[in-house]
PDB file of C-alpha atoms in Angstrom:
ATOM      1  CA  MET A   5     208.385 114.176 109.894  1.00 79.00           C
ATOM      2  CA  ASP A   6     208.335 113.263 106.196  1.00 82.00           C
ATOM      3  CA  LEU A   7     209.094 109.652 107.014  1.00 87.00           C
ATOM      4  CA  LEU A   8     206.227 109.549 109.519  1.00 87.00           C
ATOM      5  CA  LEU A   9     203.785 111.030 107.011  1.00 86.00           C
ATOM      6  CA  GLY A  10     204.958 108.565 104.354  1.00 85.00           C
ATOM      7  CA  GLY A  11     204.506 105.673 106.763  1.00 83.00           C
ATOM      8  CA  ILE A  12     200.962 106.744 107.640  1.00 83.00           C
ATOM      9  CA  CYS A  13     200.078 107.046 103.946  1.00 81.00           C
ATOM     10  CA  ALA A  14     201.508 103.585 103.290  1.00 78.00           C
ATOM     11  CA  LEU A  15     199.508 102.106 106.176  1.00 82.00           C
ATOM     12  CA  MET A  16     196.253 103.719 104.964  1.00 87.00           C
ATOM     13  CA  TRP A  17     196.586 102.340 101.428  1.00 88.00           C
ATOM     14  CA  LEU A  18     195.204  98.861 102.159  1.00 88.00           C
ATOM     15  CA  PRO A  19     192.215 100.074 104.248  1.00 90.00           C
ATOM     16  CA  LEU A  20     191.324 102.535 101.470  1.00 91.00           C
ATOM     17  CA  VAL A  21     191.464  99.789  98.840  1.00 90.00           C
ATOM     18  CA  THR A  22     189.418  97.476 101.073  1.00 90.00           C
ATOM     19  CA  GLY A  23     186.795 100.187 101.638  1.00 91.00           C
ATOM     20  CA  TYR A  24     186.641 101.015  97.938  1.00 91.00           C
ATOM     21  CA  CYS A  25     186.178  97.368  96.953  1.00 88.00           C
ATOM     22  CA  ALA A  26     183.478  96.965  99.596  1.00 90.00           C
ATOM     23  CA  GLN A  27     181.598 100.047  98.407  1.00 92.00           C
ATOM     24  CA  SER A  28     181.782  99.007  94.755  1.00 88.00           C
ATOM     25  CA  TYR A  29     180.051  95.734  95.688  1.00 85.00           C
ATOM     26  CA  GLY A  30     177.333  97.385  97.772  1.00 85.00           C
ATOM     27  CA  ARG A  31     178.879  97.042 101.215  1.00 89.00           C
ATOM     28  CA  SER A  32     179.657  99.751 103.765  1.00 92.00           C
ATOM     29  CA  PHE A  33     182.830 101.722 102.983  1.00 94.00           C
ATOM     30  CA  TRP A  34     183.363 102.933 106.541  1.00 94.00           C
ATOM     31  CA  LEU A  35     182.861  99.524 108.133  1.00 94.00           C
ATOM     32  CA  TRP A  36     185.411  97.887 105.851  1.00 91.00           C
ATOM     33  CA  PHE A  37     187.770 100.851 106.127  1.00 93.00           C
ATOM     34  CA  ALA A  38     187.699 100.510 109.923  1.00 93.00           C
ATOM     35  CA  LEU A  39     188.232  96.768 109.679  1.00 92.00           C
ATOM     36  CA  GLY A  40     191.079  97.435 107.260  1.00 90.00           C
ATOM     37  CA  CYS A  41     192.699  99.774 109.802  1.00 90.00           C
ATOM     38  CA  CYS A  42     192.403  97.210 112.605  1.00 91.00           C
ATOM     39  CA  PHE A  43     193.161  94.052 110.612  1.00 90.00           C
ATOM     40  CA  PRO A  44     194.767  95.180 107.330  1.00 84.00           C
ATOM     41  CA  ILE A  45     195.621  91.949 105.541  1.00 86.00           C
ATOM     42  CA  VAL A  46     192.922  89.778 107.112  1.00 90.00           C
ATOM     43  CA  SER A  47     190.051  92.150 106.261  1.00 89.00           C
ATOM     44  CA  PHE A  48     191.168  92.395 102.637  1.00 86.00           C
ATOM     45  CA  PHE A  49     191.138  88.624 102.186  1.00 90.00           C
ATOM     46  CA  VAL A  50     187.843  88.217 104.066  1.00 91.00           C
ATOM     47  CA  LEU A  51     186.230  90.819 101.791  1.00 89.00           C
ATOM     48  CA  PHE A  52     187.750  89.115  98.734  1.00 89.00           C
ATOM     49  CA  GLY A  53     186.258  85.800  99.893  1.00 91.00           C
ATOM     50  CA  LEU A  54     182.815  87.342 100.417  1.00 88.00           C
ATOM     51  CA  ILE A  55     182.872  88.959  96.976  1.00 86.00           C
ATOM     52  CA  TYR A  56     184.044  85.714  95.376  1.00 89.00           C
ATOM     53  CA  ARG A  57     181.255  83.775  97.118  1.00 87.00           C
ATOM     54  CA  ASP A  58     178.651  86.286  95.932  1.00 82.00           C
ATOM     55  CA  GLU A  59     179.951  86.188  92.365  1.00 80.00           C
ATOM     56  CA  ARG A  60     179.883  82.370  92.284  1.00 84.00           C
ATOM     57  CA  ASN A  61     176.260  82.264  93.511  1.00 82.00           C
ATOM     58  CA  PRO A  62     174.056  81.074  90.591  1.00 84.00           C
ATOM     59  CA  GLY A  63     171.225  83.368  91.712  1.00 84.00           C
ATOM     60  CA  ASN A  64     173.467  86.417  91.442  1.00 78.00           C
ATOM     61  CA  GLN A  65     174.684  85.299  88.025  1.00 80.00           C
ATOM     62  CA  LEU A  66     171.088  85.030  86.793  1.00 85.00           C
ATOM     63  CA  LEU A  67     170.252  88.410  88.300  1.00 83.00           C
ATOM     64  CA  GLU A  68     173.201  90.065  86.549  1.00 83.00           C
ATOM     65  CA  GLU A  69     172.200  88.433  83.250  1.00 88.00           C
ATOM     66  CA  ALA A  70     168.616  89.680  83.673  1.00 90.00           C
ATOM     67  CA  ARG A  71     169.894  93.202  84.398  1.00 89.00           C
ATOM     68  CA  ARG A  72     172.067  93.084  81.297  1.00 89.00           C
ATOM     69  CA  ILE A  73     169.127  91.930  79.146  1.00 90.00           C
ATOM     70  CA  LEU A  74     166.850  94.663  80.550  1.00 90.00           C
ATOM     71  CA  ALA A  75     169.488  97.342  79.977  1.00 88.00           C
ATOM     72  CA  GLU A  76     169.953  96.118  76.409  1.00 87.00           C
ATOM     73  CA  ALA A  77     166.182  96.108  75.825  1.00 85.00           C
ATOM     74  CA  GLU A  78     165.883  99.686  77.113  1.00 83.00           C
ATOM     75  CA  THR A  79     168.425 100.886  74.569  1.00 83.00           C
ATOM     76  CA  HIS A  80     166.360  99.500  71.681  1.00 76.00           C
ATOM     77  CA  GLU A  81     163.056 101.166  70.916  1.00 63.00           C
ATOM     78  CA  VAL A  82     160.257  98.620  70.575  1.00 60.00           C
ATOM     79  CA  GLU A  83     157.545  99.132  67.915  1.00 63.00           C
ATOM     80  CA  PRO A  84     153.956  98.702  69.180  1.00 63.00           C
ATOM     81  CA  PHE A  85     151.935  95.787  67.835  1.00 64.00           C
ATOM     82  CA  GLY A  86     149.581  96.373  64.913  1.00 58.00           C
ATOM     83  CA  GLU A  87     151.504  99.166  63.244  1.00 56.00           C
TER      84      GLU A  87
END
């Protein structure tokens, strides 16, 4: 019984990691978890490829830079003009 439970936990590790990675990049956890259960290794590498493609997209790089600049500007209080 312990060996069976250990085997199930070992088999669920990769789908959990795949689902977590998907959710952290704005994708559906449950969809990628299910894909990870059906196709464990393949789904992980497909998700990795999709994330890599999104990260290499120049539009996404500019968007992340703009978000960083806006977050930095919000932390600094700006003085109004004329004072």
